Amino acid sequence: MKENNTVFYKIIFGLDLAICLVIPFVVWWSNTPTNILNSNSLFKLLEIIGIGGSCIILLVGIPVGIIGIIKAKRMIKLRKTTFVLSIINLAAGSIEILMLFVPFCAVVFGGVSV
């Protein structure tokens, strides 16, 4: 049987893996207080990676997760890992959208002022 690990499937796996590798930095950045982020140049780098990773997860996480789940059925060697990484990307993208949606609903429906 011929292996179907084409370049497209490897790119999908690589995108899934890259987005999953950014998630710990986004969580670390979001849990670090601002005075610590401003105290050191390495924490400034963490802030840049956190903001950029958050934007990447928000914009790319869900589409790459969906494509990964669909294409994982045809992969031979990378099937299970791509499927797991795609589920993680879908969850992270959904959490990012929920983080934007909850304050919006609080302001619009709850009358919370900013």
GROMACS .gro file of C-alpha atoms in nm:
model
  114
    1MET     CA    1   0.000   0.000   0.000
    2LYS     CA    2   0.132   0.340  -0.098
    3GLU     CA    3   0.192   0.592   0.181
    4ASN     CA    4  -0.005   0.913   0.149
    5ASN     CA    5   0.232   1.139   0.346
    6THR     CA    6   0.250   1.414   0.087
    7VAL     CA    7   0.388   1.761   0.141
    8PHE     CA    8   0.038   1.899   0.209
    9TYR     CA    9  -0.017   1.654   0.494
   10LYS     CA   10   0.322   1.738   0.642
   11ILE     CA   11   0.240   2.110   0.622
   12ILE     CA   12  -0.088   2.051   0.808
   13PHE     CA   13   0.098   1.854   1.074
   14GLY     CA   14   0.361   2.128   1.099
   15LEU     CA   15   0.097   2.400   1.141
   16ASP     CA   16  -0.080   2.198   1.410
   17LEU     CA   17   0.247   2.143   1.592
   18ALA     CA   18   0.357   2.508   1.564
   19ILE     CA   19   0.030   2.639   1.706
   20CYS     CA   20   0.039   2.385   1.990
   21LEU     CA   21   0.395   2.490   2.077
   22VAL     CA   22   0.283   2.854   2.115
   23ILE     CA   23   0.002   2.773   2.361
   24PRO     CA   24   0.224   2.738   2.674
   25PHE     CA   25   0.382   3.078   2.606
   26VAL     CA   26   0.039   3.240   2.571
   27VAL     CA   27  -0.074   3.088   2.901
   28TRP     CA   28   0.250   3.195   3.072
   29TRP     CA   29   0.215   3.550   2.935
   30SER     CA   30  -0.150   3.578   3.041
   31ASN     CA   31  -0.071   3.468   3.398
   32THR     CA   32   0.229   3.697   3.451
   33PRO     CA   33   0.164   4.034   3.622
   34THR     CA   34   0.235   4.349   3.425
   35ASN     CA   35   0.503   4.480   3.661
   36ILE     CA   36   0.703   4.161   3.610
   37LEU     CA   37   0.658   4.182   3.232
   38ASN     CA   38   0.800   4.536   3.237
   39SER     CA   39   1.094   4.448   3.462
   40ASN     CA   40   1.318   4.255   3.224
   41SER     CA   41   1.392   4.242   2.852
   42LEU     CA   42   1.327   3.865   2.840
   43PHE     CA   43   0.979   3.926   2.975
   44LYS     CA   44   0.929   4.186   2.699
   45LEU     CA   45   1.009   3.907   2.455
   46LEU     CA   46   0.757   3.687   2.636
   47GLU     CA   47   0.497   3.962   2.596
   48ILE     CA   48   0.563   3.986   2.222
   49ILE     CA   49   0.541   3.608   2.181
   50GLY     CA   50   0.226   3.596   2.396
   51ILE     CA   51   0.042   3.867   2.204
   52GLY     CA   52   0.149   3.730   1.866
   53GLY     CA   53   0.066   3.374   1.964
   54SER     CA   54  -0.272   3.478   2.094
   55CYS     CA   55  -0.351   3.644   1.761
   56ILE     CA   56  -0.229   3.340   1.569
   57ILE     CA   57  -0.438   3.104   1.780
   58LEU     CA   58  -0.743   3.328   1.739
   59LEU     CA   59  -0.717   3.356   1.361
   60VAL     CA   60  -0.565   3.024   1.257
   61GLY     CA   61  -0.636   2.774   1.536
   62ILE     CA   62  -0.989   2.672   1.443
   63PRO     CA   63  -0.943   2.647   1.061
   64VAL     CA   64  -0.620   2.447   1.095
   65GLY     CA   65  -0.786   2.222   1.354
   66ILE     CA   66  -1.080   2.150   1.125
   67ILE     CA   67  -0.859   2.083   0.823
   68GLY     CA   68  -0.634   1.862   1.037
   69ILE     CA   69  -0.925   1.650   1.158
   70ILE     CA   70  -1.058   1.609   0.805
   71LYS     CA   71  -0.720   1.523   0.651
   72ALA     CA   72  -0.604   1.301   0.940
   73LYS     CA   73  -0.822   1.020   0.809
   74ARG     CA   74  -0.601   0.982   0.502
   75MET     CA   75  -0.266   1.006   0.675
   76ILE     CA   76  -0.080   0.687   0.755
   77LYS     CA   77   0.207   0.766   0.991
   78LEU     CA   78   0.085   1.095   1.136
   79ARG     CA   79  -0.283   1.009   1.183
   80LYS     CA   80  -0.311   0.995   1.562
   81THR     CA   81  -0.076   1.282   1.637
   82THR     CA   82  -0.242   1.511   1.383
   83PHE     CA   83  -0.583   1.425   1.521
   84VAL     CA   84  -0.477   1.503   1.880
   85LEU     CA   85  -0.304   1.827   1.779
   86SER     CA   86  -0.610   1.932   1.580
   87ILE     CA   87  -0.836   1.877   1.882
   88ILE     CA   88  -0.600   2.089   2.093
   89ASN     CA   89  -0.602   2.366   1.830
   90LEU     CA   90  -0.982   2.363   1.813
   91ALA     CA   91  -1.005   2.389   2.191
   92ALA     CA   92  -0.751   2.672   2.210
   93GLY     CA   93  -0.921   2.866   1.930
   94SER     CA   94  -1.260   2.821   2.097
   95ILE     CA   95  -1.123   2.945   2.428
   96GLU     CA   96  -0.979   3.254   2.256
   97ILE     CA   97  -1.316   3.333   2.095
   98LEU     CA   98  -1.493   3.275   2.427
   99MET     CA   99  -1.249   3.514   2.599
  100LEU     CA  100  -1.354   3.786   2.353
  101PHE     CA  101  -1.724   3.700   2.364
  102VAL     CA  102  -1.776   3.699   2.742
  103PRO     CA  103  -1.667   4.062   2.807
  104PHE     CA  104  -1.866   4.174   2.504
  105CYS     CA  105  -2.180   4.011   2.643
  106ALA     CA  106  -2.110   4.159   2.987
  107VAL     CA  107  -2.091   4.508   2.842
  108VAL     CA  108  -2.389   4.477   2.609
  109PHE     CA  109  -2.631   4.277   2.822
  110GLY     CA  110  -2.509   4.333   3.176
  111GLY     CA  111  -2.449   4.704   3.156
  112VAL     CA  112  -2.091   4.670   3.277
  113SER     CA  113  -1.888   4.984   3.210
  114VAL     CA  114  -1.528   4.965   3.109
   0.00000   0.00000   0.00000
